[in-house]
Short mmCIF file of C-alpha atoms in Angstrom, two decimals:
data_model
loop_
_atom_site.label_atom_id
_atom_site.label_comp_id
_atom_site.label_asym_id
_atom_site.label_seq_id
_atom_site.Cartn_x
_atom_site.Cartn_y
_atom_site.Cartn_z
CA MET A 1 40.56 13.35 10.96
CA PRO A 2 38.15 16.31 10.67
CA ALA A 3 38.56 16.15 6.87
CA ARG A 4 37.64 12.46 6.88
CA THR A 5 34.61 13.21 9.06
CA GLN A 6 33.57 15.97 6.67
CA ILE A 7 33.92 13.65 3.66
CA SER A 8 31.93 10.93 5.43
CA TRP A 9 29.19 13.41 6.19
CA HIS A 10 29.07 14.49 2.56
CA TRP A 11 28.66 10.91 1.41
CA LEU A 12 26.06 10.22 4.09
CA ALA A 13 24.09 13.30 3.07
CA PHE A 14 24.20 12.27 -0.59
CA LEU A 15 23.17 8.71 0.35
CA ILE A 16 20.21 9.87 2.43
CA ALA A 17 19.16 12.30 -0.31
CA PHE A 18 19.34 9.49 -2.88
CA ILE A 19 17.27 7.17 -0.67
CA LEU A 20 14.68 9.91 -0.20
CA LEU A 21 14.48 10.44 -3.96
CA VAL A 22 13.93 6.72 -4.49
CA ALA A 23 11.28 6.71 -1.77
CA LEU A 24 9.54 9.69 -3.34
CA GLY A 25 9.53 7.94 -6.70
CA TRP A 26 8.10 4.78 -5.16
CA GLN A 27 5.45 6.79 -3.32
CA GLY A 28 4.50 8.55 -6.55
CA LYS A 29 4.12 5.20 -8.32
CA GLN A 30 1.97 3.84 -5.49
CA THR A 31 -0.23 6.92 -5.61
CA GLN A 32 -0.60 6.60 -9.36
CA GLU A 33 -1.64 2.94 -9.04
CA GLN A 34 -4.14 3.74 -6.29
CA VAL A 35 -5.68 6.55 -8.31
CA LEU A 36 -5.87 4.31 -11.39
CA ALA A 37 -7.59 1.54 -9.40
CA THR A 38 -10.04 4.03 -7.95
CA ASN A 39 -10.76 5.47 -11.39
CA LEU A 40 -11.54 1.97 -12.65
CA SER A 41 -13.92 1.49 -9.73
CA VAL A 42 -15.58 4.82 -10.49
CA SER A 43 -15.95 3.88 -14.15
CA HIS A 44 -17.54 0.55 -13.18
CA SER A 45 -20.01 2.24 -10.84
CA LEU A 46 -20.98 4.69 -13.58
CA GLU A 47 -21.58 1.77 -15.96
CA ILE A 48 -23.86 0.13 -13.40
CA ILE A 49 -25.79 3.35 -12.86
CA THR A 50 -26.19 3.77 -16.63
CA ALA A 51 -27.39 0.16 -16.94
CA THR A 52 -30.02 0.57 -14.21
CA GLN A 53 -31.26 3.79 -15.80
CA SER A 54 -31.40 2.17 -19.24
CA MET A 55 -33.39 -0.73 -17.82
CA LEU A 56 -35.83 1.60 -16.11
CA SER A 57 -36.14 3.60 -19.33
CA SER A 58 -37.11 0.45 -21.26
CA LEU A 59 -39.68 -0.45 -18.60
CA GLN A 60 -41.13 3.05 -18.84
CA ASP A 61 -41.30 2.72 -22.64
CA ILE A 62 -43.32 -0.46 -22.18
CA GLU A 63 -45.58 1.20 -19.62
CA THR A 64 -46.22 4.45 -21.49
CA GLY A 65 -46.55 2.75 -24.87
CA SER A 66 -49.13 0.24 -23.70
CA ARG A 67 -51.02 2.86 -21.69
CA GLY A 68 -51.06 5.28 -24.61
CA PHE A 69 -52.45 2.62 -26.94
CA VAL A 70 -55.12 1.61 -24.42
CA LEU A 71 -56.32 5.18 -23.94
CA THR A 72 -56.17 6.35 -27.56
CA GLY A 73 -56.11 3.27 -29.77
CA ASP A 74 -53.31 4.93 -31.74
CA PRO A 75 -50.90 2.20 -32.92
CA ASP A 76 -48.02 4.70 -32.96
CA TYR A 77 -47.84 4.28 -29.18
CA LEU A 78 -46.88 0.66 -29.73
CA ASP A 79 -43.56 1.74 -31.23
CA SER A 80 -42.14 2.65 -27.82
CA TYR A 81 -43.77 -0.45 -26.32
CA GLU A 82 -42.09 -2.73 -28.84
CA LEU A 83 -38.78 -0.88 -28.48
CA GLY A 84 -38.88 -1.48 -24.74
CA LEU A 85 -39.60 -5.17 -25.29
CA ARG A 86 -36.63 -5.50 -27.64
CA GLN A 87 -34.23 -3.77 -25.26
CA ILE A 88 -35.27 -5.03 -21.83
CA GLU A 89 -33.57 -8.43 -22.00
CA ALA A 90 -30.29 -6.97 -23.27
CA HIS A 91 -30.29 -4.41 -20.46
CA ARG A 92 -31.03 -7.19 -17.97
CA ARG A 93 -28.02 -9.23 -19.14
CA THR A 94 -25.76 -6.18 -19.12
CA LEU A 95 -26.78 -5.30 -15.58
CA GLN A 96 -26.20 -8.81 -14.27
CA GLY A 97 -22.77 -8.93 -15.91
CA LEU A 98 -21.76 -5.64 -14.32
CA LEU A 99 -22.99 -6.73 -10.88
CA GLU A 100 -21.28 -10.14 -10.80
CA GLN A 101 -18.47 -8.96 -8.50
CA ARG A 102 -20.75 -6.98 -6.19
CA THR A 103 -21.99 -8.25 -2.83
CA PHE A 104 -25.17 -6.24 -3.42
CA PRO A 105 -27.55 -7.01 -4.95
CA ASP A 106 -27.82 -10.72 -4.22
CA GLN A 107 -29.57 -13.54 -6.08
CA ARG A 108 -32.84 -12.85 -4.29
CA TRP A 109 -32.81 -9.32 -5.70
CA PHE A 110 -32.49 -10.68 -9.25
CA GLU A 111 -35.31 -13.12 -8.62
CA GLN A 112 -37.55 -10.28 -7.46
CA LEU A 113 -36.51 -8.19 -10.45
CA ASP A 114 -37.26 -10.95 -12.95
CA ARG A 115 -40.58 -11.81 -11.33
CA ASN A 116 -41.77 -8.21 -11.40
CA ILE A 117 -40.57 -7.67 -14.96
CA ALA A 118 -42.45 -10.77 -16.10
CA GLU A 119 -45.62 -9.58 -14.35
CA ARG A 120 -45.30 -6.11 -15.85
CA LEU A 121 -44.90 -7.49 -19.36
CA LEU A 122 -47.90 -9.79 -18.95
CA ILE A 123 -50.07 -6.91 -17.73
CA ALA A 124 -48.97 -4.65 -20.60
CA ALA A 125 -49.62 -7.36 -23.19
CA GLY A 126 -53.00 -8.12 -21.63
CA ASN A 127 -54.00 -4.46 -21.64
CA ILE A 128 -53.11 -4.13 -25.32
CA GLN A 129 -54.98 -7.30 -26.24
CA THR A 130 -58.06 -6.19 -24.29
CA ARG A 131 -58.03 -2.84 -26.10
CA ARG A 132 -57.92 -4.61 -29.44
CA THR A 133 -60.63 -7.15 -28.70
CA ALA A 134 -62.96 -5.50 -26.16
CA GLY A 135 -62.55 -1.77 -26.75
CA LEU A 136 -61.67 1.26 -24.70
CA GLN A 137 -63.95 0.86 -21.68
CA ALA A 138 -62.96 -2.72 -20.90
CA ALA A 139 -59.28 -1.97 -21.48
CA ALA A 140 -59.40 1.16 -19.32
CA GLU A 141 -61.00 -0.79 -16.48
CA ARG A 142 -58.37 -3.47 -16.79
CA LEU A 143 -55.66 -0.81 -16.88
CA HIS A 144 -56.72 0.53 -13.49
CA GLN A 145 -57.30 -2.87 -11.89
CA ALA A 146 -54.40 -4.95 -13.19
CA GLY A 147 -51.81 -3.54 -10.78
CA GLY A 148 -49.31 -2.33 -13.33
CA LYS A 149 -48.50 0.85 -11.41
CA LEU A 150 -47.79 -1.09 -8.21
CA ILE A 151 -45.40 -3.38 -10.05
CA MET A 152 -43.64 -0.43 -11.70
CA ASP A 153 -43.19 1.10 -8.25
CA ARG A 154 -41.57 -2.14 -7.09
CA LEU A 155 -39.27 -2.18 -10.10
CA ARG A 156 -38.26 1.43 -9.52
CA ALA A 157 -37.51 0.65 -5.88
CA LEU A 158 -35.34 -2.35 -6.83
CA LEU A 159 -33.35 -0.43 -9.42
CA ASP A 160 -33.09 2.70 -7.26
CA ALA A 161 -31.58 0.61 -4.45
CA VAL A 162 -28.73 -0.45 -6.75
CA GLU A 163 -28.21 3.08 -8.03
CA ARG A 164 -28.08 4.50 -4.49
CA GLN A 165 -25.52 1.88 -3.50
CA GLU A 166 -23.32 2.73 -6.47
CA ARG A 167 -23.58 6.46 -5.79
CA LYS A 168 -22.40 5.82 -2.23
CA GLN A 169 -19.41 3.95 -3.63
CA LEU A 170 -18.74 6.80 -6.04
CA ALA A 171 -18.71 9.30 -3.18
CA ALA A 172 -16.38 7.08 -1.14
CA ALA A 173 -14.07 6.58 -4.13
CA ASN A 174 -13.88 10.30 -4.84
CA GLN A 175 -13.09 10.98 -1.20
CA ALA A 176 -10.38 8.30 -1.23
CA VAL A 177 -8.78 9.82 -4.33
CA SER A 178 -8.76 13.29 -2.79
CA GLU A 179 -7.18 12.00 0.42
CA THR A 180 -4.59 9.92 -1.46
CA ILE A 181 -3.54 12.85 -3.64
CA ALA A 182 -3.40 15.24 -0.68
CA HIS A 183 -1.29 12.77 1.32
CA SER A 184 1.02 12.21 -1.63
CA ARG A 185 1.52 15.95 -2.15
CA THR A 186 2.34 16.42 1.53
CA LEU A 187 4.91 13.63 1.45
CA ALA A 188 6.37 14.96 -1.80
CA LEU A 189 6.73 18.45 -0.33
CA ILE A 190 8.36 17.23 2.87
CA GLY A 191 10.61 14.84 0.97
CA SER A 192 11.66 17.52 -1.52
CA LEU A 193 12.55 19.92 1.29
CA LEU A 194 14.60 17.24 3.03
CA VAL A 195 16.42 16.35 -0.18
CA ALA A 196 17.17 20.02 -0.81
CA ALA A 197 18.42 20.50 2.75
CA LEU A 198 20.63 17.41 2.58
CA SER A 199 21.99 18.45 -0.81
CA LEU A 200 22.95 21.86 0.57
CA ALA A 201 24.47 20.27 3.66
CA ALA A 202 26.59 17.99 1.50
CA PHE A 203 28.51 20.94 0.02
#
């Protein structure tokens, strides 16, 4: 009878150790999937941040190019202006595509963005045209009175709001990854010790 009890205990110990090994494997797979999902989220946030910065860069090219031409009359400044014009719409489409699954920003944000972009482009084009047709003094006066700086400040605020939101998500995602990995390591350590103890007890 004691021999049978000892044999039963050996089998039970092996069975529990096997179950623990399976559980550890499952936990490792779950951790890997969670980390992968978080990494995808991090990558998406970084793409959004890059898109907002690219859009702001194009707007700044338009602003500095038109301003430089107004103040100097040097047509070389129009190169950056025209580059910004060519890129702004593509950056706008990219940003909207990346933000489709986000709750922020909403449609009203895009409407404000588009309205301010349109106003900024009209002001820049008007400043350039005034410089060409009316000269430096008239163009400089228009430059200071047209409100281009105010609109650029609005555009920066709109784009900065999205970037700040994405950076918050990045911080939360990084924290979640750290906690998931730490939890997984703790479980793996405890599980490994239990498996080792059960394996020794089985002999």
